């Protein structure tokens, strides 16, 4: 009976150990799968098309912005980048900078409502800018490229501009960065580049600053004039004193000679 009980206990312990090992294996596998899923979902957030600088472009002004395009693939190059300008806020002046190794095409369209710029009416505006790799190589894996645009005048009736972008790879894959982020929500998987606009400079404050500068300059000039006047008076008094002393010395010398 003792042998039977001992054997039963050993078998029970062995079964318990095997069950524990299987449970740990399942937990490890589930953890690894969850980690892989998290990395896969979060990867686009670290490498998407963005517009820079953010928060420094003033409403109503001009700015040079860079569209930063990273290559997210290991076996393909980015050979084309297409950026669409916001139709709801047309920009009268859009000028691309020459990028070595890339051809650029600017697409314009008629405006339903003409814009006024420097006193002139403009009835068309740029709707899209496309860069294509001239040599076919483009942006290689592990690299990024900046595409500058000069924009102006920036709209004054919005706090941001969303630019939808298409990124084409050498294997013909197209990634659409067109999802506009919404306040209070998580960043979308393929967010569109968004340029934040800051408040325009306050002309009244600028004028006050200029007036204050002029007042300071005038005060400084008045102080310099006053100091110069005081110095001149002091020198005059000293000169008179020296003159009187000279006359007195001459009179005394003459008396001594007469005596």
mmCIF file of C-alpha atoms in Angstrom:
data_model
loop_
_atom_site.group_PDB
_atom_site.id
_atom_site.type_symbol
_atom_site.label_atom_id
_atom_site.label_comp_id
_atom_site.label_asym_id
_atom_site.label_seq_id
_atom_site.Cartn_x
_atom_site.Cartn_y
_atom_site.Cartn_z
ATOM 1 C CA UNK A 1 0.000 0.000 0.000
ATOM 2 C CA UNK A 2 2.879 2.396 0.788
ATOM 3 C CA UNK A 3 4.483 1.759 -2.610
ATOM 4 C CA UNK A 4 1.196 2.425 -4.330
ATOM 5 C CA UNK A 5 0.710 5.699 -2.467
ATOM 6 C CA UNK A 6 4.274 6.815 -3.196
ATOM 7 C CA UNK A 7 3.884 6.016 -6.886
ATOM 8 C CA UNK A 8 0.598 7.915 -6.999
ATOM 9 C CA UNK A 9 2.152 10.977 -5.375
ATOM 10 C CA UNK A 10 5.102 10.946 -7.784
ATOM 11 C CA UNK A 11 2.801 10.676 -10.766
ATOM 12 C CA UNK A 12 0.694 13.564 -9.444
ATOM 13 C CA UNK A 13 3.751 15.757 -8.954
ATOM 14 C CA UNK A 14 5.037 14.939 -12.439
ATOM 15 C CA UNK A 15 1.683 15.769 -14.022
ATOM 16 C CA UNK A 16 1.564 19.057 -12.097
ATOM 17 C CA UNK A 17 5.034 19.996 -13.321
ATOM 18 C CA UNK A 18 4.110 19.250 -16.933
ATOM 19 C CA UNK A 19 0.940 21.328 -16.606
ATOM 20 C CA UNK A 20 2.890 24.245 -15.151
ATOM 21 C CA UNK A 21 5.432 24.071 -17.973
ATOM 22 C CA UNK A 22 2.668 24.039 -20.595
ATOM 23 C CA UNK A 23 0.990 27.027 -18.942
ATOM 24 C CA UNK A 24 4.257 29.004 -18.882
ATOM 25 C CA UNK A 25 4.892 28.173 -22.535
ATOM 26 C CA UNK A 26 1.434 29.433 -23.479
ATOM 27 C CA UNK A 27 1.925 32.664 -21.519
ATOM 28 C CA UNK A 28 5.309 33.257 -23.170
ATOM 29 C CA UNK A 29 3.871 32.635 -26.626
ATOM 30 C CA UNK A 30 0.944 34.951 -25.967
ATOM 31 C CA UNK A 31 3.260 37.669 -24.650
ATOM 32 C CA UNK A 32 5.516 37.415 -27.693
ATOM 33 C CA UNK A 33 2.538 37.588 -30.057
ATOM 34 C CA UNK A 34 1.146 40.610 -28.238
ATOM 35 C CA UNK A 35 4.505 42.366 -28.371
ATOM 36 C CA UNK A 36 4.811 41.690 -32.090
ATOM 37 C CA UNK A 37 1.306 43.047 -32.679
ATOM 38 C CA UNK A 38 2.065 46.212 -30.721
ATOM 39 C CA UNK A 39 5.234 46.820 -32.696
ATOM 40 C CA UNK A 40 3.460 46.220 -35.973
ATOM 41 C CA UNK A 41 0.700 48.655 -35.093
ATOM 42 C CA UNK A 42 2.992 51.345 -33.733
ATOM 43 C CA UNK A 43 5.607 51.242 -36.522
ATOM 44 C CA UNK A 44 3.837 53.697 -38.858
ATOM 45 C CA UNK A 45 3.657 56.284 -36.075
ATOM 46 C CA UNK A 46 7.446 56.501 -35.993
ATOM 47 C CA UNK A 47 8.056 56.772 -39.735
ATOM 48 C CA UNK A 48 5.462 58.701 -41.664
ATOM 49 C CA UNK A 49 5.502 61.712 -43.967
ATOM 50 C CA UNK A 50 5.584 64.949 -41.958
ATOM 51 C CA UNK A 51 5.730 68.677 -42.677
ATOM 52 C CA UNK A 52 8.235 70.832 -40.817
ATOM 53 C CA UNK A 53 8.624 73.195 -39.074
ATOM 54 C CA UNK A 54 5.540 72.833 -36.869
ATOM 55 C CA UNK A 55 3.993 75.772 -35.073
ATOM 56 C CA UNK A 56 6.287 78.460 -36.538
ATOM 57 C CA UNK A 57 4.346 79.408 -39.666
ATOM 58 C CA UNK A 58 2.349 82.585 -39.036
ATOM 59 C CA UNK A 59 -1.132 83.173 -40.368
ATOM 60 C CA UNK A 60 -1.157 85.599 -43.280
ATOM 61 C CA UNK A 61 2.595 85.280 -43.766
ATOM 62 C CA UNK A 62 5.032 83.306 -45.922
ATOM 63 C CA UNK A 63 6.972 80.223 -44.908
ATOM 64 C CA UNK A 64 9.350 77.638 -46.342
ATOM 65 C CA UNK A 65 8.288 74.180 -45.198
ATOM 66 C CA UNK A 66 9.931 70.782 -45.665
ATOM 67 C CA UNK A 67 8.033 67.586 -46.379
ATOM 68 C CA UNK A 68 10.141 64.915 -44.702
ATOM 69 C CA UNK A 69 9.719 61.513 -46.374
ATOM 70 C CA UNK A 70 11.364 58.445 -44.746
ATOM 71 C CA UNK A 71 11.704 55.094 -46.465
ATOM 72 C CA UNK A 72 9.818 52.467 -44.457
ATOM 73 C CA UNK A 73 10.688 49.455 -46.592
ATOM 74 C CA UNK A 74 13.743 47.200 -46.461
ATOM 75 C CA UNK A 75 13.691 45.989 -50.057
ATOM 76 C CA UNK A 76 12.269 48.933 -52.054
ATOM 77 C CA UNK A 77 13.071 52.602 -52.653
ATOM 78 C CA UNK A 78 10.693 55.568 -52.664
ATOM 79 C CA UNK A 79 10.549 56.799 -56.258
ATOM 80 C CA UNK A 80 7.658 59.286 -56.166
ATOM 81 C CA UNK A 81 6.114 61.670 -53.650
ATOM 82 C CA UNK A 82 2.841 63.478 -54.318
ATOM 83 C CA UNK A 83 1.576 66.231 -51.999
ATOM 84 C CA UNK A 84 -1.915 67.699 -52.384
ATOM 85 C CA UNK A 85 -2.586 71.176 -51.051
ATOM 86 C CA UNK A 86 -5.758 71.791 -49.006
ATOM 87 C CA UNK A 87 -8.589 72.668 -51.383
ATOM 88 C CA UNK A 88 -10.526 74.489 -48.685
ATOM 89 C CA UNK A 89 -7.663 76.927 -48.092
ATOM 90 C CA UNK A 90 -5.978 77.659 -51.450
ATOM 91 C CA UNK A 91 -2.538 79.274 -51.362
ATOM 92 C CA UNK A 92 -1.749 81.842 -54.043
ATOM 93 C CA UNK A 93 2.019 81.345 -54.160
ATOM 94 C CA UNK A 94 3.527 77.841 -54.101
ATOM 95 C CA UNK A 95 7.131 77.423 -55.245
ATOM 96 C CA UNK A 96 9.155 74.182 -54.978
ATOM 97 C CA UNK A 97 12.892 74.208 -54.396
ATOM 98 C CA UNK A 98 15.084 72.205 -56.738
ATOM 99 C CA UNK A 99 16.017 68.851 -55.200
ATOM 100 C CA UNK A 100 19.042 67.095 -56.765
ATOM 101 C CA UNK A 101 18.083 63.798 -58.395
ATOM 102 C CA UNK A 102 14.372 64.603 -58.516
ATOM 103 C CA UNK A 103 12.031 66.026 -61.155
ATOM 104 C CA UNK A 104 9.150 68.177 -59.919
ATOM 105 C CA UNK A 105 5.749 68.835 -61.478
ATOM 106 C CA UNK A 106 3.367 71.544 -60.262
ATOM 107 C CA UNK A 107 -0.354 71.082 -60.985
ATOM 108 C CA UNK A 108 -2.745 74.060 -60.950
ATOM 109 C CA UNK A 109 -6.521 74.396 -61.155
ATOM 110 C CA UNK A 110 -9.102 77.171 -61.501
ATOM 111 C CA UNK A 111 -10.502 78.574 -58.273
ATOM 112 C CA UNK A 112 -14.217 78.870 -57.637
ATOM 113 C CA UNK A 113 -13.479 82.013 -55.651
ATOM 114 C CA UNK A 114 -10.497 84.112 -56.874
ATOM 115 C CA UNK A 115 -7.853 85.207 -54.373
ATOM 116 C CA UNK A 116 -6.443 88.719 -53.980
ATOM 117 C CA UNK A 117 -2.677 89.038 -53.585
ATOM 118 C CA UNK A 118 -0.799 92.363 -53.602
ATOM 119 C CA UNK A 119 -3.849 94.029 -55.102
ATOM 120 C CA UNK A 120 -4.168 91.511 -57.941
ATOM 121 C CA UNK A 121 -6.847 88.868 -58.397
ATOM 122 C CA UNK A 122 -5.647 85.276 -58.839
ATOM 123 C CA UNK A 123 -8.105 82.820 -60.368
ATOM 124 C CA UNK A 124 -5.962 79.675 -60.153
ATOM 125 C CA UNK A 125 -3.796 78.041 -57.515
ATOM 126 C CA UNK A 126 -1.518 75.035 -57.075
ATOM 127 C CA UNK A 127 -3.427 71.914 -56.081
ATOM 128 C CA UNK A 128 -0.663 69.310 -56.207
ATOM 129 C CA UNK A 129 3.129 68.999 -56.318
ATOM 130 C CA UNK A 130 4.753 65.747 -57.469
ATOM 131 C CA UNK A 131 8.413 64.781 -57.128
ATOM 132 C CA UNK A 132 9.726 61.846 -59.221
ATOM 133 C CA UNK A 133 13.176 60.291 -58.897
ATOM 134 C CA UNK A 134 15.125 61.254 -62.026
ATOM 135 C CA UNK A 135 17.561 58.332 -61.839
ATOM 136 C CA UNK A 136 15.014 55.785 -60.622
ATOM 137 C CA UNK A 137 16.897 55.254 -57.361
ATOM 138 C CA UNK A 138 14.972 57.676 -55.147
ATOM 139 C CA UNK A 139 15.077 57.292 -51.378
ATOM 140 C CA UNK A 140 16.918 54.115 -50.465
ATOM 141 C CA UNK A 141 16.007 51.913 -47.481
ATOM 142 C CA UNK A 142 17.226 53.448 -44.243
ATOM 143 C CA UNK A 143 17.242 57.022 -45.589
ATOM 144 C CA UNK A 144 14.905 60.000 -45.792
ATOM 145 C CA UNK A 145 14.565 63.014 -48.085
ATOM 146 C CA UNK A 146 13.235 66.550 -47.560
ATOM 147 C CA UNK A 147 11.178 68.314 -50.230
ATOM 148 C CA UNK A 148 10.969 72.107 -49.598
ATOM 149 C CA UNK A 149 8.054 74.322 -50.637
ATOM 150 C CA UNK A 150 7.672 78.084 -50.293
ATOM 151 C CA UNK A 151 4.070 78.894 -49.340
ATOM 152 C CA UNK A 152 2.176 82.174 -49.013
ATOM 153 C CA UNK A 153 0.201 83.933 -48.094
ATOM 154 C CA UNK A 154 -0.942 81.422 -45.476
ATOM 155 C CA UNK A 155 -4.659 81.535 -44.583
ATOM 156 C CA UNK A 156 -5.788 83.486 -41.547
ATOM 157 C CA UNK A 157 -9.084 81.673 -40.919
ATOM 158 C CA UNK A 158 -7.675 78.320 -39.757
ATOM 159 C CA UNK A 159 -5.216 77.035 -37.197
ATOM 160 C CA UNK A 160 -3.757 74.235 -39.330
ATOM 161 C CA UNK A 161 -3.290 72.974 -42.865
ATOM 162 C CA UNK A 162 -3.486 69.266 -43.742
ATOM 163 C CA UNK A 163 -1.559 68.073 -46.793
ATOM 164 C CA UNK A 164 -2.526 64.641 -48.082
ATOM 165 C CA UNK A 165 0.473 62.740 -49.464
ATOM 166 C CA UNK A 166 1.057 59.637 -51.577
ATOM 167 C CA UNK A 167 4.340 57.721 -51.331
ATOM 168 C CA UNK A 168 5.165 55.358 -54.199
ATOM 169 C CA UNK A 169 7.832 52.671 -53.936
ATOM 170 C CA UNK A 170 9.938 51.015 -56.617
ATOM 171 C CA UNK A 171 7.875 47.822 -56.282
ATOM 172 C CA UNK A 172 4.740 49.859 -57.236
ATOM 173 C CA UNK A 173 3.368 49.895 -53.684
ATOM 174 C CA UNK A 174 1.559 53.149 -52.829
ATOM 175 C CA UNK A 175 1.163 54.316 -49.228
ATOM 176 C CA UNK A 176 -1.572 56.915 -48.747
ATOM 177 C CA UNK A 177 -0.834 59.382 -45.959
ATOM 178 C CA UNK A 178 -4.283 60.958 -46.063
ATOM 179 C CA UNK A 179 -5.893 60.457 -42.636
ATOM 180 C CA UNK A 180 -6.279 63.829 -40.905
ATOM 181 C CA UNK A 181 -5.608 63.549 -37.127
ATOM 182 C CA UNK A 182 -8.529 64.613 -34.941
ATOM 183 C CA UNK A 183 -8.214 66.374 -31.592
ATOM 184 C CA UNK A 184 -8.792 64.067 -28.637
ATOM 185 C CA UNK A 185 -8.339 60.905 -30.703
ATOM 186 C CA UNK A 186 -5.426 58.532 -31.224
ATOM 187 C CA UNK A 187 -3.147 59.200 -34.147
ATOM 188 C CA UNK A 188 -4.372 57.339 -37.254
ATOM 189 C CA UNK A 189 -2.280 54.628 -38.832
ATOM 190 C CA UNK A 190 -1.535 56.695 -41.961
ATOM 191 C CA UNK A 191 -1.676 60.324 -40.762
ATOM 192 C CA UNK A 192 -1.556 63.201 -43.236
ATOM 193 C CA UNK A 193 1.164 65.831 -42.770
ATOM 194 C CA UNK A 194 -0.293 68.738 -40.762
ATOM 195 C CA UNK A 195 1.198 72.241 -40.537
ATOM 196 C CA UNK A 196 0.214 74.140 -37.400
ATOM 197 C CA UNK A 197 -0.251 77.884 -37.845
ATOM 198 C CA UNK A 198 0.574 80.434 -35.171
ATOM 199 C CA UNK A 199 -1.128 83.770 -34.629
ATOM 200 C CA UNK A 200 -0.065 86.598 -36.919
ATOM 201 C CA UNK A 201 2.207 89.293 -35.496
ATOM 202 C CA UNK A 202 0.301 92.112 -33.768
ATOM 203 C CA UNK A 203 0.944 95.261 -35.807
ATOM 204 C CA UNK A 204 -0.228 97.488 -32.913
ATOM 205 C CA UNK A 205 2.282 95.872 -30.573
ATOM 206 C CA UNK A 206 4.981 96.253 -33.206
ATOM 207 C CA UNK A 207 4.152 99.947 -33.603
ATOM 208 C CA UNK A 208 4.253 100.430 -29.840
ATOM 209 C CA UNK A 209 7.608 98.693 -29.720
ATOM 210 C CA UNK A 210 8.921 101.011 -32.447
ATOM 211 C CA UNK A 211 7.560 104.074 -30.597
ATOM 212 C CA UNK A 212 9.194 102.879 -27.406
ATOM 213 C CA UNK A 213 12.472 102.437 -29.260
ATOM 214 C CA UNK A 214 12.241 105.975 -30.682
ATOM 215 C CA UNK A 215 11.435 107.394 -27.230
ATOM 216 C CA UNK A 216 14.445 105.628 -25.754
ATOM 217 C CA UNK A 217 16.670 106.953 -28.543
ATOM 218 C CA UNK A 218 15.388 110.512 -28.039
ATOM 219 C CA UNK A 219 15.900 110.273 -24.291
ATOM 220 C CA UNK A 220 19.440 109.035 -24.838
ATOM 221 C CA UNK A 221 20.115 111.898 -27.254
ATOM 222 C CA UNK A 222 18.729 114.421 -24.757
ATOM 223 C CA UNK A 223 20.905 112.960 -22.013
ATOM 224 C CA UNK A 224 23.994 113.161 -24.217
ATOM 225 C CA UNK A 225 23.154 116.795 -25.069
ATOM 226 C CA UNK A 226 22.698 117.655 -21.378
ATOM 227 C CA UNK A 227 25.991 115.990 -20.452
ATOM 228 C CA UNK A 228 27.778 117.872 -23.237
ATOM 229 C CA UNK A 229 26.305 121.190 -22.048
ATOM 230 C CA UNK A 230 27.388 120.575 -18.446
ATOM 231 C CA UNK A 231 30.883 119.643 -19.578
ATOM 232 C CA UNK A 232 31.164 122.840 -21.625
ATOM 233 C CA UNK A 233 30.108 124.963 -18.627
ATOM 234 C CA UNK A 234 32.648 123.285 -16.367
ATOM 235 C CA UNK A 235 35.420 123.878 -18.905
ATOM 236 C CA UNK A 236 34.403 127.538 -19.230
ATOM 237 C CA UNK A 237 34.549 128.072 -15.463
ATOM 238 C CA UNK A 238 37.935 126.403 -15.290
ATOM 239 C CA UNK A 239 39.196 128.602 -18.115
ATOM 240 C CA UNK A 240 38.030 131.748 -16.384
ATOM 241 C CA UNK A 241 39.675 130.678 -13.151
ATOM 242 C CA UNK A 242 42.944 129.986 -14.962
ATOM 243 C CA UNK A 243 42.722 133.386 -16.641
ATOM 244 C CA UNK A 244 42.129 135.220 -13.370
ATOM 245 C CA UNK A 245 45.029 133.381 -11.788
ATOM 246 C CA UNK A 246 47.261 134.399 -14.686
ATOM 247 C CA UNK A 247 46.309 138.073 -14.380
ATOM 248 C CA UNK A 248 46.911 138.041 -10.627
ATOM 249 C CA UNK A 249 50.288 136.430 -11.115
ATOM 250 C CA UNK A 250 51.227 139.102 -13.672
ATOM 251 C CA UNK A 251 50.236 141.951 -11.353
ATOM 252 C CA UNK A 252 52.242 140.530 -8.460
ATOM 253 C CA UNK A 253 55.266 140.011 -10.684
ATOM 254 C CA UNK A 254 55.095 143.627 -11.845
ATOM 255 C CA UNK A 255 54.953 144.954 -8.290
ATOM 256 C CA UNK A 256 57.993 142.942 -7.319
ATOM 257 C CA UNK A 257 60.006 144.380 -10.209
ATOM 258 C CA UNK A 258 58.941 147.965 -9.303
ATOM 259 C CA UNK A 259 59.948 147.439 -5.742
#
